[in-house]
Amino acid sequence: DQQVKQNSPSLSVQEGRISILNCDYTNSMFDYFLWYKKYPAEGPTFLISISSIKDKNEDGRFTVFLNKSAKHLSLHIVPSQPGDSAVYFCAASVWSSGDKLTFGTGTRLAVRP
Amino acid sequence: DVKVTQSSRYLVKRTGEKVFLECVQDMDHENMFWYRQDPGLGLRLIYFSYDVKMKEKGDIPEGYSVSREKKERFSLILESASTNQTSMYLCASLDRLNEKLFFGSGTQLSVL
């Protein structure tokens, strides 16, 4: 039972344009959400997070939006750069669970020069 | 700088062998995790540990065990390797203060 879903396995975007990566979750107990980026042959690295008390968090070119009623979050990258090409994982946790993260299946982003 | 080190980048083992995957972190973190990454399945949690000698099953613990004898080291053990355990294995430790998970570079295990 996949509690965190990323329905788009891949996305291709022109350099300079906006990339929007989507994530849906089913567990209403999740109250903390994160995005990780993964390059080939490397471990995932933390990108940005948001807690359920917020609906938006911004860090430079990266913004995460949370819609709790729809159990949906999205990552916006503006402007997209070729170095952003990677696999992006959405993750969620229940704050009191001891920080056990549940990850989505990942979306491979390709930014075309 | 934060460092999570996995002992091997690539490993090839035979069916039935006992396999040890080692992970060391240098940040004095209490929480450590083992995930496996498979195409189309994302990262799935195998086991995690809150402290020395403490362990908890994740979502897919079958066929695996773990050992945490020292705070900095968390080992994943495949008691009898099978071909369906061919995967990328990722170790992580948690910075609870900043709520960030730091990953090692991964071990690509092939079981033949």
mmCIF file with all atom_site columns, C-alpha atoms in Angstrom:
data_model
loop_
_atom_site.group_PDB
_atom_site.id
_atom_site.type_symbol
_atom_site.label_atom_id
_atom_site.label_alt_id
_atom_site.label_comp_id
_atom_site.label_asym_id
_atom_site.label_entity_id
_atom_site.label_seq_id
_atom_site.pdbx_PDB_ins_code
_atom_site.Cartn_x
_atom_site.Cartn_y
_atom_site.Cartn_z
_atom_site.occupancy
_atom_site.B_iso_or_equiv
_atom_site.pdbx_formal_charge
_atom_site.auth_seq_id
_atom_site.auth_comp_id
_atom_site.auth_asym_id
_atom_site.auth_atom_id
_atom_site.pdbx_PDB_model_num
ATOM 1   C CA . ASP A 1 1   ? 0.000  0.000   0.000   1.00 0.00 ? 1   ASP A CA 1
ATOM 2   C CA . GLN A 1 2   ? 1.765  3.114   -1.265  1.00 0.00 ? 2   GLN A CA 1
ATOM 3   C CA . GLN A 1 3   ? 1.049  5.902   1.214   1.00 0.00 ? 3   GLN A CA 1
ATOM 4   C CA . VAL A 1 4   ? 3.079  8.478   -0.721  1.00 0.00 ? 4   VAL A CA 1
ATOM 5   C CA . LYS A 1 5   ? 2.618  8.570   -4.475  1.00 0.00 ? 5   LYS A CA 1
ATOM 6   C CA . GLN A 1 6   ? 4.371  10.369  -7.254  1.00 0.00 ? 6   GLN A CA 1
ATOM 7   C CA . ASN A 1 7   ? 2.287  9.586   -10.293 1.00 0.00 ? 7   ASN A CA 1
ATOM 8   C CA . SER A 1 8   ? 4.664  11.032  -12.868 1.00 0.00 ? 8   SER A CA 1
ATOM 9   C CA . PRO A 1 9   ? 7.734  8.852   -13.245 1.00 0.00 ? 9   PRO A CA 1
ATOM 10  C CA . SER A 1 10  ? 9.399  11.433  -15.473 1.00 0.00 ? 10  SER A CA 1
ATOM 11  C CA . LEU A 1 11  ? 9.218  15.071  -16.488 1.00 0.00 ? 11  LEU A CA 1
ATOM 12  C CA . SER A 1 12  ? 11.058 17.030  -19.165 1.00 0.00 ? 12  SER A CA 1
ATOM 13  C CA . VAL A 1 13  ? 11.316 20.822  -19.018 1.00 0.00 ? 13  VAL A CA 1
ATOM 14  C CA . GLN A 1 14  ? 13.101 23.509  -21.011 1.00 0.00 ? 14  GLN A CA 1
ATOM 15  C CA . GLU A 1 15  ? 15.870 25.391  -19.221 1.00 0.00 ? 15  GLU A CA 1
ATOM 16  C CA . GLY A 1 16  ? 14.556 28.619  -17.711 1.00 0.00 ? 16  GLY A CA 1
ATOM 17  C CA . ARG A 1 17  ? 10.996 27.351  -17.441 1.00 0.00 ? 17  ARG A CA 1
ATOM 18  C CA . ILE A 1 18  ? 9.139  26.196  -14.340 1.00 0.00 ? 18  ILE A CA 1
ATOM 19  C CA . SER A 1 19  ? 9.305  22.562  -13.215 1.00 0.00 ? 19  SER A CA 1
ATOM 20  C CA . ILE A 1 20  ? 6.379  21.303  -11.157 1.00 0.00 ? 20  ILE A CA 1
ATOM 21  C CA . LEU A 1 21  ? 6.686  17.958  -9.418  1.00 0.00 ? 21  LEU A CA 1
ATOM 22  C CA . ASN A 1 22  ? 3.649  16.520  -7.702  1.00 0.00 ? 22  ASN A CA 1
ATOM 23  C CA . CYS A 1 23  ? 3.108  14.224  -4.762  1.00 0.00 ? 23  CYS A CA 1
ATOM 24  C CA . ASP A 1 24  ? -0.029 12.771  -3.171  1.00 0.00 ? 24  ASP A CA 1
ATOM 25  C CA . TYR A 1 25  ? -0.386 11.042  0.169   1.00 0.00 ? 25  TYR A CA 1
ATOM 26  C CA . THR A 1 26  ? -3.104 8.980   1.762   1.00 0.00 ? 26  THR A CA 1
ATOM 27  C CA . ASN A 1 27  ? -2.184 8.953   5.457   1.00 0.00 ? 27  ASN A CA 1
ATOM 28  C CA . SER A 1 28  ? -3.890 11.920  7.126   1.00 0.00 ? 28  SER A CA 1
ATOM 29  C CA . MET A 1 29  ? -1.553 11.532  10.109  1.00 0.00 ? 29  MET A CA 1
ATOM 30  C CA . PHE A 1 30  ? 1.420  12.775  8.088   1.00 0.00 ? 30  PHE A CA 1
ATOM 31  C CA . ASP A 1 31  ? 2.378  16.217  9.323   1.00 0.00 ? 31  ASP A CA 1
ATOM 32  C CA . TYR A 1 32  ? 5.852  16.817  7.934   1.00 0.00 ? 32  TYR A CA 1
ATOM 33  C CA . PHE A 1 33  ? 6.870  16.652  4.293   1.00 0.00 ? 33  PHE A CA 1
ATOM 34  C CA . LEU A 1 34  ? 10.204 16.780  2.542   1.00 0.00 ? 34  LEU A CA 1
ATOM 35  C CA . TRP A 1 35  ? 11.718 16.701  -0.912  1.00 0.00 ? 35  TRP A CA 1
ATOM 36  C CA . TYR A 1 36  ? 14.987 14.957  -1.668  1.00 0.00 ? 36  TYR A CA 1
ATOM 37  C CA . LYS A 1 37  ? 17.048 15.084  -4.840  1.00 0.00 ? 37  LYS A CA 1
ATOM 38  C CA . LYS A 1 38  ? 19.134 12.165  -6.072  1.00 0.00 ? 38  LYS A CA 1
ATOM 39  C CA . TYR A 1 39  ? 21.852 12.093  -8.700  1.00 0.00 ? 39  TYR A CA 1
ATOM 40  C CA . PRO A 1 40  ? 23.000 8.758   -10.142 1.00 0.00 ? 40  PRO A CA 1
ATOM 41  C CA . ALA A 1 41  ? 25.489 6.862   -7.943  1.00 0.00 ? 41  ALA A CA 1
ATOM 42  C CA . GLU A 1 42  ? 24.898 9.246   -5.038  1.00 0.00 ? 42  GLU A CA 1
ATOM 43  C CA . GLY A 1 43  ? 22.660 9.167   -1.993  1.00 0.00 ? 43  GLY A CA 1
ATOM 44  C CA . PRO A 1 44  ? 19.603 11.435  -1.860  1.00 0.00 ? 44  PRO A CA 1
ATOM 45  C CA . THR A 1 45  ? 20.197 14.932  -0.515  1.00 0.00 ? 45  THR A CA 1
ATOM 46  C CA . PHE A 1 46  ? 17.697 17.063  1.349   1.00 0.00 ? 46  PHE A CA 1
ATOM 47  C CA . LEU A 1 47  ? 16.152 19.862  -0.682  1.00 0.00 ? 47  LEU A CA 1
ATOM 48  C CA . ILE A 1 48  ? 13.281 21.495  1.163   1.00 0.00 ? 48  ILE A CA 1
ATOM 49  C CA . SER A 1 49  ? 10.633 20.667  3.750   1.00 0.00 ? 49  SER A CA 1
ATOM 50  C CA . ILE A 1 50  ? 7.286  21.883  5.022   1.00 0.00 ? 50  ILE A CA 1
ATOM 51  C CA . SER A 1 51  ? 5.259  21.182  8.128   1.00 0.00 ? 51  SER A CA 1
ATOM 52  C CA . SER A 1 52  ? 1.511  20.837  8.096   1.00 0.00 ? 52  SER A CA 1
ATOM 53  C CA . ILE A 1 53  ? 1.006  24.161  9.845   1.00 0.00 ? 53  ILE A CA 1
ATOM 54  C CA . LYS A 1 54  ? 2.157  25.915  6.681   1.00 0.00 ? 54  LYS A CA 1
ATOM 55  C CA . ASP A 1 55  ? 0.941  25.836  3.111   1.00 0.00 ? 55  ASP A CA 1
ATOM 56  C CA . LYS A 1 56  ? 4.059  27.194  1.461   1.00 0.00 ? 56  LYS A CA 1
ATOM 57  C CA . ASN A 1 57  ? 7.787  27.194  2.026   1.00 0.00 ? 57  ASN A CA 1
ATOM 58  C CA . GLU A 1 58  ? 10.348 28.860  -0.185  1.00 0.00 ? 58  GLU A CA 1
ATOM 59  C CA . ASP A 1 59  ? 14.097 28.478  -0.518  1.00 0.00 ? 59  ASP A CA 1
ATOM 60  C CA . GLY A 1 60  ? 15.673 30.286  -3.420  1.00 0.00 ? 60  GLY A CA 1
ATOM 61  C CA . ARG A 1 61  ? 14.470 28.737  -6.675  1.00 0.00 ? 61  ARG A CA 1
ATOM 62  C CA . PHE A 1 62  ? 12.567 25.998  -4.824  1.00 0.00 ? 62  PHE A CA 1
ATOM 63  C CA . THR A 1 63  ? 9.070  26.349  -3.394  1.00 0.00 ? 63  THR A CA 1
ATOM 64  C CA . VAL A 1 64  ? 6.966  23.623  -1.841  1.00 0.00 ? 64  VAL A CA 1
ATOM 65  C CA . PHE A 1 65  ? 3.192  23.977  -1.631  1.00 0.00 ? 65  PHE A CA 1
ATOM 66  C CA . LEU A 1 66  ? 1.009  21.886  0.658   1.00 0.00 ? 66  LEU A CA 1
ATOM 67  C CA . ASN A 1 67  ? -2.738 21.378  0.214   1.00 0.00 ? 67  ASN A CA 1
ATOM 68  C CA . LYS A 1 68  ? -3.820 19.404  3.261   1.00 0.00 ? 68  LYS A CA 1
ATOM 69  C CA . SER A 1 69  ? -7.440 19.033  2.261   1.00 0.00 ? 69  SER A CA 1
ATOM 70  C CA . ALA A 1 70  ? -6.393 17.456  -1.029  1.00 0.00 ? 70  ALA A CA 1
ATOM 71  C CA . LYS A 1 71  ? -3.492 15.558  0.584   1.00 0.00 ? 71  LYS A CA 1
ATOM 72  C CA . HIS A 1 72  ? -1.280 16.958  -2.123  1.00 0.00 ? 72  HIS A CA 1
ATOM 73  C CA . LEU A 1 73  ? 2.040  18.714  -2.256  1.00 0.00 ? 73  LEU A CA 1
ATOM 74  C CA . SER A 1 74  ? 4.083  20.065  -5.091  1.00 0.00 ? 74  SER A CA 1
ATOM 75  C CA . LEU A 1 75  ? 7.617  21.270  -5.672  1.00 0.00 ? 75  LEU A CA 1
ATOM 76  C CA . HIS A 1 76  ? 8.161  24.224  -7.981  1.00 0.00 ? 76  HIS A CA 1
ATOM 77  C CA . ILE A 1 77  ? 11.583 24.966  -9.420  1.00 0.00 ? 77  ILE A CA 1
ATOM 78  C CA . VAL A 1 78  ? 11.906 28.378  -11.065 1.00 0.00 ? 78  VAL A CA 1
ATOM 79  C CA . PRO A 1 79  ? 13.861 28.857  -13.224 1.00 0.00 ? 79  PRO A CA 1
ATOM 80  C CA . SER A 1 80  ? 14.875 25.305  -14.029 1.00 0.00 ? 80  SER A CA 1
ATOM 81  C CA . GLN A 1 81  ? 18.548 24.668  -14.754 1.00 0.00 ? 81  GLN A CA 1
ATOM 82  C CA . PRO A 1 82  ? 20.291 21.684  -16.384 1.00 0.00 ? 82  PRO A CA 1
ATOM 83  C CA . GLY A 1 83  ? 21.946 20.908  -13.034 1.00 0.00 ? 83  GLY A CA 1
ATOM 84  C CA . ASP A 1 84  ? 18.487 20.273  -11.609 1.00 0.00 ? 84  ASP A CA 1
ATOM 85  C CA . SER A 1 85  ? 18.233 17.113  -13.709 1.00 0.00 ? 85  SER A CA 1
ATOM 86  C CA . ALA A 1 86  ? 17.907 14.334  -11.127 1.00 0.00 ? 86  ALA A CA 1
ATOM 87  C CA . VAL A 1 87  ? 15.367 12.047  -9.493  1.00 0.00 ? 87  VAL A CA 1
ATOM 88  C CA . TYR A 1 88  ? 13.187 13.838  -6.944  1.00 0.00 ? 88  TYR A CA 1
ATOM 89  C CA . PHE A 1 89  ? 11.622 11.976  -4.042  1.00 0.00 ? 89  PHE A CA 1
ATOM 90  C CA . CYS A 1 90  ? 8.778  13.234  -1.948  1.00 0.00 ? 90  CYS A CA 1
ATOM 91  C CA . ALA A 1 91  ? 8.736  11.996  1.660   1.00 0.00 ? 91  ALA A CA 1
ATOM 92  C CA . ALA A 1 92  ? 6.355  12.277  4.593   1.00 0.00 ? 92  ALA A CA 1
ATOM 93  C CA . SER A 1 93  ? 6.396  11.536  8.292   1.00 0.00 ? 93  SER A CA 1
ATOM 94  C CA . VAL A 1 94  ? 4.314  11.635  11.419  1.00 0.00 ? 94  VAL A CA 1
ATOM 95  C CA . TRP A 1 95  ? 6.207  13.941  13.758  1.00 0.00 ? 95  TRP A CA 1
ATOM 96  C CA . SER A 1 96  ? 5.709  11.725  16.781  1.00 0.00 ? 96  SER A CA 1
ATOM 97  C CA . SER A 1 97  ? 6.711  8.522   15.002  1.00 0.00 ? 97  SER A CA 1
ATOM 98  C CA . GLY A 1 98  ? 10.378 8.859   15.651  1.00 0.00 ? 98  GLY A CA 1
ATOM 99  C CA . ASP A 1 99  ? 11.045 10.480  12.338  1.00 0.00 ? 99  ASP A CA 1
ATOM 100 C CA . LYS A 1 100 ? 10.420 7.447   10.181  1.00 0.00 ? 100 LYS A CA 1
ATOM 101 C CA . LEU A 1 101 ? 10.081 8.802   6.649   1.00 0.00 ? 101 LEU A CA 1
ATOM 102 C CA . THR A 1 102 ? 7.867  7.248   3.979   1.00 0.00 ? 102 THR A CA 1
ATOM 103 C CA . PHE A 1 103 ? 9.119  7.979   0.481   1.00 0.00 ? 103 PHE A CA 1
ATOM 104 C CA . GLY A 1 104 ? 7.353  8.206   -2.837  1.00 0.00 ? 104 GLY A CA 1
ATOM 105 C CA . THR A 1 105 ? 8.465  6.381   -5.961  1.00 0.00 ? 105 THR A CA 1
ATOM 106 C CA . GLY A 1 106 ? 10.346 9.336   -7.399  1.00 0.00 ? 106 GLY A CA 1
ATOM 107 C CA . THR A 1 107 ? 10.105 11.559  -10.479 1.00 0.00 ? 107 THR A CA 1
ATOM 108 C CA . ARG A 1 108 ? 12.994 11.826  -12.907 1.00 0.00 ? 108 ARG A CA 1
ATOM 109 C CA . LEU A 1 109 ? 13.378 15.448  -14.005 1.00 0.00 ? 109 LEU A CA 1
ATOM 110 C CA . ALA A 1 110 ? 15.275 16.274  -17.186 1.00 0.00 ? 110 ALA A CA 1
ATOM 111 C CA . VAL A 1 111 ? 15.995 19.931  -17.877 1.00 0.00 ? 111 VAL A CA 1
ATOM 112 C CA . ARG A 1 112 ? 16.831 20.522  -21.550 1.00 0.00 ? 112 ARG A CA 1
ATOM 113 C CA . PRO A 1 113 ? 19.375 23.236  -22.364 1.00 0.00 ? 113 PRO A CA 1
ATOM 114 C CA . ASP B 2 1   ? 30.553 18.520  7.184   1.00 0.00 ? 1   ASP B CA 1
ATOM 115 C CA . VAL B 2 2   ? 28.097 15.706  7.657   1.00 0.00 ? 2   VAL B CA 1
ATOM 116 C CA . LYS B 2 3   ? 29.325 12.310  6.582   1.00 0.00 ? 3   LYS B CA 1
ATOM 117 C CA . VAL B 2 4   ? 27.595 8.949   6.218   1.00 0.00 ? 4   VAL B CA 1
ATOM 118 C CA . THR B 2 5   ? 29.929 6.301   4.846   1.00 0.00 ? 5   THR B CA 1
ATOM 119 C CA . GLN B 2 6   ? 28.893 2.975   3.377   1.00 0.00 ? 6   GLN B CA 1
ATOM 120 C CA . SER B 2 7   ? 31.710 0.488   3.178   1.00 0.00 ? 7   SER B CA 1
ATOM 121 C CA . SER B 2 8   ? 31.134 -0.722  -0.372  1.00 0.00 ? 8   SER B CA 1
ATOM 122 C CA . ARG B 2 9   ? 29.837 0.986   -3.518  1.00 0.00 ? 9   ARG B CA 1
ATOM 123 C CA . TYR B 2 10  ? 29.356 -2.273  -5.421  1.00 0.00 ? 10  TYR B CA 1
ATOM 124 C CA . LEU B 2 11  ? 28.985 -5.808  -4.152  1.00 0.00 ? 11  LEU B CA 1
ATOM 125 C CA . VAL B 2 12  ? 28.370 -9.097  -5.955  1.00 0.00 ? 12  VAL B CA 1
ATOM 126 C CA . LYS B 2 13  ? 27.285 -12.103 -3.902  1.00 0.00 ? 13  LYS B CA 1
ATOM 127 C CA . ARG B 2 14  ? 25.940 -15.573 -4.555  1.00 0.00 ? 14  ARG B CA 1
ATOM 128 C CA . THR B 2 15  ? 22.535 -16.889 -3.537  1.00 0.00 ? 15  THR B CA 1
ATOM 129 C CA . GLY B 2 16  ? 22.609 -18.232 0.004   1.00 0.00 ? 16  GLY B CA 1
ATOM 130 C CA . GLU B 2 17  ? 25.599 -16.198 1.142   1.00 0.00 ? 17  GLU B CA 1
ATOM 131 C CA . LYS B 2 18  ? 25.474 -14.144 4.323   1.00 0.00 ? 18  LYS B CA 1
ATOM 132 C CA . VAL B 2 19  ? 26.021 -10.493 3.447   1.00 0.00 ? 19  VAL B CA 1
ATOM 133 C CA . PHE B 2 20  ? 27.037 -7.607  5.686   1.00 0.00 ? 20  PHE B CA 1
ATOM 134 C CA . LEU B 2 21  ? 26.501 -3.988  4.674   1.00 0.00 ? 21  LEU B CA 1
ATOM 135 C CA . GLU B 2 22  ? 28.225 -1.502  6.918   1.00 0.00 ? 22  GLU B CA 1
ATOM 136 C CA . CYS B 2 23  ? 27.376 2.126   7.562   1.00 0.00 ? 23  CYS B CA 1
ATOM 137 C CA . VAL B 2 24  ? 29.188 4.663   9.706   1.00 0.00 ? 24  VAL B CA 1
ATOM 138 C CA . GLN B 2 25  ? 28.184 8.216   10.568  1.00 0.00 ? 25  GLN B CA 1
ATOM 139 C CA . ASP B 2 26  ? 30.372 10.803  12.222  1.00 0.00 ? 26  ASP B CA 1
ATOM 140 C CA . MET B 2 27  ? 27.688 13.161  13.525  1.00 0.00 ? 27  MET B CA 1
ATOM 141 C CA . ASP B 2 28  ? 26.732 11.460  16.793  1.00 0.00 ? 28  ASP B CA 1
ATOM 142 C CA . HIS B 2 29  ? 23.184 10.963  15.527  1.00 0.00 ? 29  HIS B CA 1
ATOM 143 C CA . GLU B 2 30  ? 20.926 8.642   17.467  1.00 0.00 ? 30  GLU B CA 1
ATOM 144 C CA . ASN B 2 31  ? 18.607 7.641   14.623  1.00 0.00 ? 31  ASN B CA 1
ATOM 145 C CA . MET B 2 32  ? 19.882 5.578   11.715  1.00 0.00 ? 32  MET B CA 1
ATOM 146 C CA . PHE B 2 33  ? 18.031 3.904   8.856   1.00 0.00 ? 33  PHE B CA 1
ATOM 147 C CA . TRP B 2 34  ? 18.434 1.355   6.095   1.00 0.00 ? 34  TRP B CA 1
ATOM 148 C CA . TYR B 2 35  ? 16.470 1.794   2.864   1.00 0.00 ? 35  TYR B CA 1
ATOM 149 C CA . ARG B 2 36  ? 16.500 -0.012  -0.424  1.00 0.00 ? 36  ARG B CA 1
ATOM 150 C CA . GLN B 2 37  ? 15.816 1.713   -3.711  1.00 0.00 ? 37  GLN B CA 1
ATOM 151 C CA . ASP B 2 38  ? 14.236 -0.135  -6.617  1.00 0.00 ? 38  ASP B CA 1
ATOM 152 C CA . PRO B 2 39  ? 12.994 1.263   -9.940  1.00 0.00 ? 39  PRO B CA 1
ATOM 153 C CA . GLY B 2 40  ? 9.342  2.207   -9.743  1.00 0.00 ? 40  GLY B CA 1
ATOM 154 C CA . LEU B 2 41  ? 9.198  1.506   -6.013  1.00 0.00 ? 41  LEU B CA 1
ATOM 155 C CA . GLY B 2 42  ? 11.142 4.425   -4.608  1.00 0.00 ? 42  GLY B CA 1
ATOM 156 C CA . LEU B 2 43  ? 12.890 4.125   -1.248  1.00 0.00 ? 43  LEU B CA 1
ATOM 157 C CA . ARG B 2 44  ? 11.501 1.533   1.123   1.00 0.00 ? 44  ARG B CA 1
ATOM 158 C CA . LEU B 2 45  ? 12.456 1.338   4.772   1.00 0.00 ? 45  LEU B CA 1
ATOM 159 C CA . ILE B 2 46  ? 13.978 -1.958  5.891   1.00 0.00 ? 46  ILE B CA 1
ATOM 160 C CA . TYR B 2 47  ? 15.006 -1.291  9.494   1.00 0.00 ? 47  TYR B CA 1
ATOM 161 C CA . PHE B 2 48  ? 15.807 1.654   11.704  1.00 0.00 ? 48  PHE B CA 1
ATOM 162 C CA . SER B 2 49  ? 17.411 2.256   15.055  1.00 0.00 ? 49  SER B CA 1
ATOM 163 C CA . TYR B 2 50  ? 16.840 4.895   17.716  1.00 0.00 ? 50  TYR B CA 1
ATOM 164 C CA . ASP B 2 51  ? 19.879 4.133   19.801  1.00 0.00 ? 51  ASP B CA 1
ATOM 165 C CA . VAL B 2 52  ? 22.585 1.601   20.470  1.00 0.00 ? 52  VAL B CA 1
ATOM 166 C CA . LYS B 2 53  ? 21.212 -1.938  20.601  1.00 0.00 ? 53  LYS B CA 1
ATOM 167 C CA . MET B 2 54  ? 17.747 -0.690  19.699  1.00 0.00 ? 54  MET B CA 1
ATOM 168 C CA . LYS B 2 55  ? 16.122 -1.599  16.403  1.00 0.00 ? 55  LYS B CA 1
ATOM 169 C CA . GLU B 2 56  ? 12.721 -1.388  14.809  1.00 0.00 ? 56  GLU B CA 1
ATOM 170 C CA . LYS B 2 57  ? 11.317 -3.073  11.730  1.00 0.00 ? 57  LYS B CA 1
ATOM 171 C CA . GLY B 2 58  ? 10.498 -0.906  8.800   1.00 0.00 ? 58  GLY B CA 1
ATOM 172 C CA . ASP B 2 59  ? 8.132  -1.698  5.968   1.00 0.00 ? 59  ASP B CA 1
ATOM 173 C CA . ILE B 2 60  ? 10.065 -4.586  4.388   1.00 0.00 ? 60  ILE B CA 1
ATOM 174 C CA . PRO B 2 61  ? 12.188 -6.313  7.076   1.00 0.00 ? 61  PRO B CA 1
ATOM 175 C CA . GLU B 2 62  ? 11.776 -9.877  5.804   1.00 0.00 ? 62  GLU B CA 1
ATOM 176 C CA . GLY B 2 63  ? 15.092 -11.507 4.971   1.00 0.00 ? 63  GLY B CA 1
ATOM 177 C CA . TYR B 2 64  ? 17.108 -8.843  6.781   1.00 0.00 ? 64  TYR B CA 1
ATOM 178 C CA . SER B 2 65  ? 18.448 -8.157  10.238  1.00 0.00 ? 65  SER B CA 1
ATOM 179 C CA . VAL B 2 66  ? 20.465 -5.308  11.704  1.00 0.00 ? 66  VAL B CA 1
ATOM 180 C CA . SER B 2 67  ? 23.065 -4.644  14.347  1.00 0.00 ? 67  SER B CA 1
ATOM 181 C CA . ARG B 2 68  ? 23.805 -1.445  16.246  1.00 0.00 ? 68  ARG B CA 1
ATOM 182 C CA . GLU B 2 69  ? 26.566 -2.145  18.758  1.00 0.00 ? 69  GLU B CA 1
ATOM 183 C CA . LYS B 2 70  ? 28.010 1.353   18.610  1.00 0.00 ? 70  LYS B CA 1
ATOM 184 C CA . LYS B 2 71  ? 26.248 4.649   18.071  1.00 0.00 ? 71  LYS B CA 1
ATOM 185 C CA . GLU B 2 72  ? 28.140 5.500   14.912  1.00 0.00 ? 72  GLU B CA 1
ATOM 186 C CA . ARG B 2 73  ? 27.728 2.142   13.177  1.00 0.00 ? 73  ARG B CA 1
ATOM 187 C CA . PHE B 2 74  ? 24.598 0.507   11.810  1.00 0.00 ? 74  PHE B CA 1
ATOM 188 C CA . SER B 2 75  ? 24.947 -2.773  9.940   1.00 0.00 ? 75  SER B CA 1
ATOM 189 C CA . LEU B 2 76  ? 22.457 -4.466  7.647   1.00 0.00 ? 76  LEU B CA 1
ATOM 190 C CA . ILE B 2 77  ? 22.666 -8.257  7.410   1.00 0.00 ? 77  ILE B CA 1
ATOM 191 C CA . LEU B 2 78  ? 21.219 -10.470 4.722   1.00 0.00 ? 78  LEU B CA 1
ATOM 192 C CA . GLU B 2 79  ? 21.102 -13.845 6.441   1.00 0.00 ? 79  GLU B CA 1
ATOM 193 C CA . SER B 2 80  ? 20.842 -15.831 3.207   1.00 0.00 ? 80  SER B CA 1
ATOM 194 C CA . ALA B 2 81  ? 20.987 -13.642 0.128   1.00 0.00 ? 81  ALA B CA 1
ATOM 195 C CA . SER B 2 82  ? 18.407 -14.175 -2.582  1.00 0.00 ? 82  SER B CA 1
ATOM 196 C CA . THR B 2 83  ? 18.156 -12.773 -6.101  1.00 0.00 ? 83  THR B CA 1
ATOM 197 C CA . ASN B 2 84  ? 15.199 -10.569 -5.125  1.00 0.00 ? 84  ASN B CA 1
ATOM 198 C CA . GLN B 2 85  ? 17.519 -8.744  -2.754  1.00 0.00 ? 85  GLN B CA 1
ATOM 199 C CA . THR B 2 86  ? 19.474 -7.343  -5.678  1.00 0.00 ? 86  THR B CA 1
ATOM 200 C CA . SER B 2 87  ? 19.038 -3.621  -5.121  1.00 0.00 ? 87  SER B CA 1
ATOM 201 C CA . MET B 2 88  ? 20.579 -0.288  -4.194  1.00 0.00 ? 88  MET B CA 1
ATOM 202 C CA . TYR B 2 89  ? 20.913 -0.093  -0.410  1.00 0.00 ? 89  TYR B CA 1
ATOM 203 C CA . LEU B 2 90  ? 21.006 3.312   1.245   1.00 0.00 ? 90  LEU B CA 1
ATOM 204 C CA . CYS B 2 91  ? 21.973 4.063   4.819   1.00 0.00 ? 91  CYS B CA 1
ATOM 205 C CA . ALA B 2 92  ? 20.903 7.318   6.476   1.00 0.00 ? 92  ALA B CA 1
ATOM 206 C CA . SER B 2 93  ? 21.219 9.095   9.789   1.00 0.00 ? 93  SER B CA 1
ATOM 207 C CA . LEU B 2 94  ? 18.961 11.773  11.168  1.00 0.00 ? 94  LEU B CA 1
ATOM 208 C CA . ASP B 2 95  ? 19.828 15.235  12.391  1.00 0.00 ? 95  ASP B CA 1
ATOM 209 C CA . ARG B 2 96  ? 16.882 15.604  14.760  1.00 0.00 ? 96  ARG B CA 1
ATOM 210 C CA . LEU B 2 97  ? 17.628 19.205  15.547  1.00 0.00 ? 97  LEU B CA 1
ATOM 211 C CA . ASN B 2 98  ? 17.170 20.261  11.934  1.00 0.00 ? 98  ASN B CA 1
ATOM 212 C CA . GLU B 2 99  ? 14.935 17.347  10.932  1.00 0.00 ? 99  GLU B CA 1
ATOM 213 C CA . LYS B 2 100 ? 17.212 16.388  8.077   1.00 0.00 ? 100 LYS B CA 1
ATOM 214 C CA . LEU B 2 101 ? 18.089 12.902  6.924   1.00 0.00 ? 101 LEU B CA 1
ATOM 215 C CA . PHE B 2 102 ? 21.613 12.448  5.589   1.00 0.00 ? 102 PHE B CA 1
ATOM 216 C CA . PHE B 2 103 ? 22.286 9.566   3.222   1.00 0.00 ? 103 PHE B CA 1
ATOM 217 C CA . GLY B 2 104 ? 25.362 7.603   2.316   1.00 0.00 ? 104 GLY B CA 1
ATOM 218 C CA . SER B 2 105 ? 26.289 7.095   -1.336  1.00 0.00 ? 105 SER B CA 1
ATOM 219 C CA . GLY B 2 106 ? 24.652 3.703   -1.457  1.00 0.00 ? 106 GLY B CA 1
ATOM 220 C CA . THR B 2 107 ? 25.729 0.114   -2.069  1.00 0.00 ? 107 THR B CA 1
ATOM 221 C CA . GLN B 2 108 ? 24.614 -1.536  -5.282  1.00 0.00 ? 108 GLN B CA 1
ATOM 222 C CA . LEU B 2 109 ? 24.227 -5.202  -4.374  1.00 0.00 ? 109 LEU B CA 1
ATOM 223 C CA . SER B 2 110 ? 23.871 -7.889  -7.008  1.00 0.00 ? 110 SER B CA 1
ATOM 224 C CA . VAL B 2 111 ? 22.903 -11.383 -5.895  1.00 0.00 ? 111 VAL B CA 1
ATOM 225 C CA . LEU B 2 112 ? 23.585 -14.024 -8.536  1.00 0.00 ? 112 LEU B CA 1
#
